[in-house]
mmCIF file of C-alpha atoms in Angstrom:
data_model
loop_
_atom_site.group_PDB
_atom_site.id
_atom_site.type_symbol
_atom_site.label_atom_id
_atom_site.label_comp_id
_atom_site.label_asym_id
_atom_site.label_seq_id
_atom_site.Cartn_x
_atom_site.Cartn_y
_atom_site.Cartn_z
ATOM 1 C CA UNK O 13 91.797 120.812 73.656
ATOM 2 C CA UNK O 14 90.734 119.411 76.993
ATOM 3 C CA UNK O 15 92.049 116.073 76.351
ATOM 4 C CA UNK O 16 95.466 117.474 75.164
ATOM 5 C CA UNK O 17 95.392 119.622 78.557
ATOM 6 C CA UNK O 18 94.078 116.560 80.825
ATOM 7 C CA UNK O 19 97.219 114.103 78.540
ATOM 8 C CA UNK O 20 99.937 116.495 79.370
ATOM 9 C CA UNK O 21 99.181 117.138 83.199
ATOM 10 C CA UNK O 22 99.307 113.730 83.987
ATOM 11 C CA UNK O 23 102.242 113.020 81.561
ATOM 12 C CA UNK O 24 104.255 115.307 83.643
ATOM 13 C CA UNK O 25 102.800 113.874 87.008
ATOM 14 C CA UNK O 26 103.197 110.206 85.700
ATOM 15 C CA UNK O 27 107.063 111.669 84.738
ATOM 16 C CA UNK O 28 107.977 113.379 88.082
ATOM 17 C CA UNK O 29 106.103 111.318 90.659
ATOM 18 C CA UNK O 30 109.187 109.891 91.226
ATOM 19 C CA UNK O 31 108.195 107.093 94.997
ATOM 20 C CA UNK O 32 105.085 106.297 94.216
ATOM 21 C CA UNK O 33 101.603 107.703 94.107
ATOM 22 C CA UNK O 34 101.865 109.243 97.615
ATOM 23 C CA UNK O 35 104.956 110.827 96.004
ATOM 24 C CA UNK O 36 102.800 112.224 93.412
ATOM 25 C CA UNK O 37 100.103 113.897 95.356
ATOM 26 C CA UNK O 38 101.890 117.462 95.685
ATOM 27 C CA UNK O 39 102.185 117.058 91.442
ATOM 28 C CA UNK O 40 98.505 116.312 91.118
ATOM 29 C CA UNK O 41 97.509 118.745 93.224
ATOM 30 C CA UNK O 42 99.816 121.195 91.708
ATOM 31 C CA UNK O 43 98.027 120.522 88.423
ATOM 32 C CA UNK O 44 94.443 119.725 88.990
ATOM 33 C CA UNK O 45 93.829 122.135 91.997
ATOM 34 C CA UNK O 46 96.359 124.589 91.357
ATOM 35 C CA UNK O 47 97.431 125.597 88.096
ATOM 36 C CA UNK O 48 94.135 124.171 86.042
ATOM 37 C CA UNK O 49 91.375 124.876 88.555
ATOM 38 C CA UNK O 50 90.058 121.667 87.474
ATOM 39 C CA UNK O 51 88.930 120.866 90.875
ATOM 40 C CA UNK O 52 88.598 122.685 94.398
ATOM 41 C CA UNK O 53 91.317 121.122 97.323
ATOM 42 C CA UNK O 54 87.580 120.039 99.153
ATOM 43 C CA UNK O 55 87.256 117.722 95.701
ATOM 44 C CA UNK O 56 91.054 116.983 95.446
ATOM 45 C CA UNK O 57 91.094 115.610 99.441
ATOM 46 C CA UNK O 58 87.574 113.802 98.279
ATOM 47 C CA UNK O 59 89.787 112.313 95.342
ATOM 48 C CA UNK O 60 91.758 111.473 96.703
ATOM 49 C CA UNK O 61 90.076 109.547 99.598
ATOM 50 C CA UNK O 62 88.144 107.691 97.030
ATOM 51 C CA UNK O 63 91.839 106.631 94.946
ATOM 52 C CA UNK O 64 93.009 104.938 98.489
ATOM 53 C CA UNK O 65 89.936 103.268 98.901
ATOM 54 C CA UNK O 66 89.741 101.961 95.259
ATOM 55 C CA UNK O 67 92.257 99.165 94.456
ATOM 56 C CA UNK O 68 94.880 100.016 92.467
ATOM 57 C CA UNK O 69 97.725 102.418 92.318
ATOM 58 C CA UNK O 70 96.634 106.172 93.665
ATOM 59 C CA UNK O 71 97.995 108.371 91.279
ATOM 60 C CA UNK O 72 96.473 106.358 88.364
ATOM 61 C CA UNK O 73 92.770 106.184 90.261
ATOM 62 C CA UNK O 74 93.411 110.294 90.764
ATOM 63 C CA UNK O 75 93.890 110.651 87.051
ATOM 64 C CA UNK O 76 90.858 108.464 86.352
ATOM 65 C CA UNK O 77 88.886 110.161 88.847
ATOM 66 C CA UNK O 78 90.144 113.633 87.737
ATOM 67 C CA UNK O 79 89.652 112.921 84.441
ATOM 68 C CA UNK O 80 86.186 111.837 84.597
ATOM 69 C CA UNK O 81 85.040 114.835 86.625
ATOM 70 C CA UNK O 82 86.721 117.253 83.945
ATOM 71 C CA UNK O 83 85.990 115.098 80.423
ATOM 72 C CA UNK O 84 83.524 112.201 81.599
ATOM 73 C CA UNK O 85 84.713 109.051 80.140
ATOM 74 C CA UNK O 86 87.160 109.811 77.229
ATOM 75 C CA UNK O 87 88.755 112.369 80.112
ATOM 76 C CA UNK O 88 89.293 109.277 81.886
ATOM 77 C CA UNK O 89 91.156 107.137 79.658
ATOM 78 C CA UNK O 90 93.424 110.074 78.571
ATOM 79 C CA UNK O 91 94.368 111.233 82.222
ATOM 80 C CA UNK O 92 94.714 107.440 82.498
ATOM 81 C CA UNK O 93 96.849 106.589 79.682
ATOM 82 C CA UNK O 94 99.115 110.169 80.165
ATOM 83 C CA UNK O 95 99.525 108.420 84.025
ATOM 84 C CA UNK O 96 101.004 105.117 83.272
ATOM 85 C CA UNK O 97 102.924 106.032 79.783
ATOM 86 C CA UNK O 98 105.955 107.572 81.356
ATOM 87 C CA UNK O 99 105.870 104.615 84.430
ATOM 88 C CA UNK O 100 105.613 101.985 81.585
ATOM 89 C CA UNK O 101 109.098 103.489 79.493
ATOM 90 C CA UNK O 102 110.690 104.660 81.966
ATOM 91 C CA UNK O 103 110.811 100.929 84.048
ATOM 92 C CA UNK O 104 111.905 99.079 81.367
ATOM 93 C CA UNK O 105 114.246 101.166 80.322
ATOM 94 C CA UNK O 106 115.580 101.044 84.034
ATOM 95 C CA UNK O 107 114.830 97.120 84.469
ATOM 96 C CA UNK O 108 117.181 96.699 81.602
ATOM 97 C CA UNK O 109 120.089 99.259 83.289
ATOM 98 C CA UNK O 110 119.578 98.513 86.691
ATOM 99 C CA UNK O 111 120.204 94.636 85.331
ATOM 100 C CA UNK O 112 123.196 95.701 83.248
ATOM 101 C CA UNK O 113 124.787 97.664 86.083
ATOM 102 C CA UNK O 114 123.423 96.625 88.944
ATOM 103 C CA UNK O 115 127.094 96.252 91.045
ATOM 104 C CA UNK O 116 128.101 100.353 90.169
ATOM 105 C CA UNK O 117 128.285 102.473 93.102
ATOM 106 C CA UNK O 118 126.511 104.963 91.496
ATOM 107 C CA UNK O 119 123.504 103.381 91.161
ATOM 108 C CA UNK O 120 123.361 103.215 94.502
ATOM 109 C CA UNK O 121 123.952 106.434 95.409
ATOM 110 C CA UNK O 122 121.610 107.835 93.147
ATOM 111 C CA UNK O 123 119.065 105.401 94.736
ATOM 112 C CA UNK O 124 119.998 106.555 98.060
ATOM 113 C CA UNK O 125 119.780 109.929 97.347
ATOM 114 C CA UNK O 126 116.157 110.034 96.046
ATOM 115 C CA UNK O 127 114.562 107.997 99.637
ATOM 116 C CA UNK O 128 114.960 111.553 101.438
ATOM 117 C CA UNK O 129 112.773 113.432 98.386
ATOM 118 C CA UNK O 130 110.619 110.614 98.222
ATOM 119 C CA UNK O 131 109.501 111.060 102.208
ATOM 120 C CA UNK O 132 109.568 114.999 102.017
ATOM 121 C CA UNK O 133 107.161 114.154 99.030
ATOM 122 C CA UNK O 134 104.788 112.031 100.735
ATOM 123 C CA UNK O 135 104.738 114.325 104.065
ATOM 124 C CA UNK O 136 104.000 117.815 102.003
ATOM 125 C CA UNK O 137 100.742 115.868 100.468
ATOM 126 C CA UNK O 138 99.880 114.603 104.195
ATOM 127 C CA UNK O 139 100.313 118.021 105.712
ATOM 128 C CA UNK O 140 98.001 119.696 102.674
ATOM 129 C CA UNK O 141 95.582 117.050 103.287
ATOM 130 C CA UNK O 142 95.153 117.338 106.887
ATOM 131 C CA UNK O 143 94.885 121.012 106.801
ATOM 132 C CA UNK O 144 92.307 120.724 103.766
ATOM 133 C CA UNK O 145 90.867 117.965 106.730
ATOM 134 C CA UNK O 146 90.842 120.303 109.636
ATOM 135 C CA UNK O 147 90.265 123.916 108.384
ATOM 136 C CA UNK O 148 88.171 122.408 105.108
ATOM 137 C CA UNK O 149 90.284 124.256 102.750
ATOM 138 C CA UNK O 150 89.755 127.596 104.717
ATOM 139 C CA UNK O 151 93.084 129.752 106.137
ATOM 140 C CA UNK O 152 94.841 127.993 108.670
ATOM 141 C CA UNK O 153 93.384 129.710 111.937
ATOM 142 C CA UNK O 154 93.933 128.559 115.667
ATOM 143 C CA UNK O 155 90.448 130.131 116.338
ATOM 144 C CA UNK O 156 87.861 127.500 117.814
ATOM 145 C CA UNK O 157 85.565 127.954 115.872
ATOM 146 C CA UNK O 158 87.494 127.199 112.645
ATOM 147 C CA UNK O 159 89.142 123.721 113.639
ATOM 148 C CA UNK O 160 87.006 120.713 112.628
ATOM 149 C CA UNK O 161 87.501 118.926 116.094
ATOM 150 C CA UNK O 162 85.954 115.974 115.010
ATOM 151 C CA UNK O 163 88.469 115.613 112.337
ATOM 152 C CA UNK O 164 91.699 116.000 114.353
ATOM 153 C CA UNK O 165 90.066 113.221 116.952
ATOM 154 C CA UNK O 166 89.590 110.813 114.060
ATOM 155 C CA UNK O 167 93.138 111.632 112.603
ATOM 156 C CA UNK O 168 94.743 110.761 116.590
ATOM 157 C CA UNK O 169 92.542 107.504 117.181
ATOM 158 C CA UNK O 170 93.534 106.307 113.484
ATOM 159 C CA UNK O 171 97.323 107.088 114.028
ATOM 160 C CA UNK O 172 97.241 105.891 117.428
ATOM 161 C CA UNK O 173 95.584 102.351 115.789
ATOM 162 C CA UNK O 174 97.730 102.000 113.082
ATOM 163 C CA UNK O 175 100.579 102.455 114.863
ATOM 164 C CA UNK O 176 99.765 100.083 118.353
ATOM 165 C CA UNK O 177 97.973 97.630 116.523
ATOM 166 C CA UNK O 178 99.336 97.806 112.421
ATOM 167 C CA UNK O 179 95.494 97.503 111.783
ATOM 168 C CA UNK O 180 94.800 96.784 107.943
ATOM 169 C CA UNK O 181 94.030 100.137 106.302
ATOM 170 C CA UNK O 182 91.121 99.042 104.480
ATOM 171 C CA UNK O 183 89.579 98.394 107.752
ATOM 172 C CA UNK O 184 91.304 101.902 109.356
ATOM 173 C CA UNK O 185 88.997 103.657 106.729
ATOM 174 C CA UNK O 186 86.022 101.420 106.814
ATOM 175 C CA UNK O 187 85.519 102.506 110.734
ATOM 176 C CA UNK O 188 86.509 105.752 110.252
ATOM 177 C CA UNK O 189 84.136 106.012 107.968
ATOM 178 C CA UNK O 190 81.671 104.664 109.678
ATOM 179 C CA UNK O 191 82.178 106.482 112.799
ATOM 180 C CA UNK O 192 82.241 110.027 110.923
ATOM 181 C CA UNK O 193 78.798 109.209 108.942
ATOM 182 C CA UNK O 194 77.414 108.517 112.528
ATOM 183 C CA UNK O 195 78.989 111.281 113.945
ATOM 184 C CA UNK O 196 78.022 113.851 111.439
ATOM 185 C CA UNK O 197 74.047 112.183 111.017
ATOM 186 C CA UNK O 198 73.903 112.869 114.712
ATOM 187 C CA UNK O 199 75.391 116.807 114.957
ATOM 188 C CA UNK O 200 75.315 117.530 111.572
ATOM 189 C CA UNK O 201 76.240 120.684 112.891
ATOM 190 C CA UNK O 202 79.789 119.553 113.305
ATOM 191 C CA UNK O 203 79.939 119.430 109.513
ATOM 192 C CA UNK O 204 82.200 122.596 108.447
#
């Protein structure tokens, strides 16, 4: 019954993650943290961390990752398979349209029309992640003592990086990871 459950959820997110695996984020968290329970947000942010590091596409390392924790191994290949199955019909099936009708003004508007979705998407799964980041998956509060300062300066001196010097990401998260395992060995404290 598991593997049905794990095949479906991630049929649906490899349906409607419509931009990408950014794009699906809000869908897998939807599923795995949300409706399931599979997972805690702490896990899902951890997840997801560990997908971006990992080569390959996000949303199918999530539903490897995912379905490893839930099913071990089998879990895996289902999440896996239920991932890529609607990608892998649904692009030829536009390959072979978009090639037929390529010049129609519809297609373009239709294409046009979906960019805006695709970058409200993306920034929902940001903004969940950063609070999961900052507050650890607590209520939002403005209090001190529940903001994860070391968090937010790590978040600024990464943005500010990417942005001034278009630093390659897999070196972004190398040093940020570095610099929080120092950090945090040296006031583990901080840690919230």
């Amino acid at each position: 019954m598991i593997y049905l459950k794990l095949f479906w959820s991630f049929i649906q997110i490899g349906l409607f993650s419509i931009g990408g695996g950014y794009a699906a984020m809000p869908l897998i968290q939807e599923q795995v943290v949300e409706l399931n329970k599979w997972i805690t947000m702490t896990e899902f942010t951890d997840i997801i961390t560990i997908a971006e590091m990992t080569p390959g596409p996000i949303a199918v390392n999530s539903a490897t990752f995912v379905g490893i924790q839930v099913a071990g191994i089998p879990g895996a290949l289902v999440a896996t398979l239920g991932c890529i199955l609607p990608s892998c019909v649904i692009v030829l099936t536009l390959a072979f349209l978009y090639y037929k009708y390529q010049g129609l003004a519809v297609i373009n508007g239709v294409l046009s029309g979906l960019r805006p979705v695709v970058v409200a998407l993306i920034a929902s799964a940001g903004i969940s992640i950063f609070i999961a980041a900052v507050w650890g998956g607590r209520a939002v509060s403005f209090a001190p003592s529940s903001i994860n300062f070391v968090s937010i300066a790590i978040f600024a001196v990464a943005v500010f990086v990417l942005r001034k010097w278009k630093l390659n990401p897999i070196y972004m998260m190398l040093g940020c990871g570095v610099v929080g395992g120092i950090i945090y060995m040296i006031f583990p404290t901080l840690l919230k």
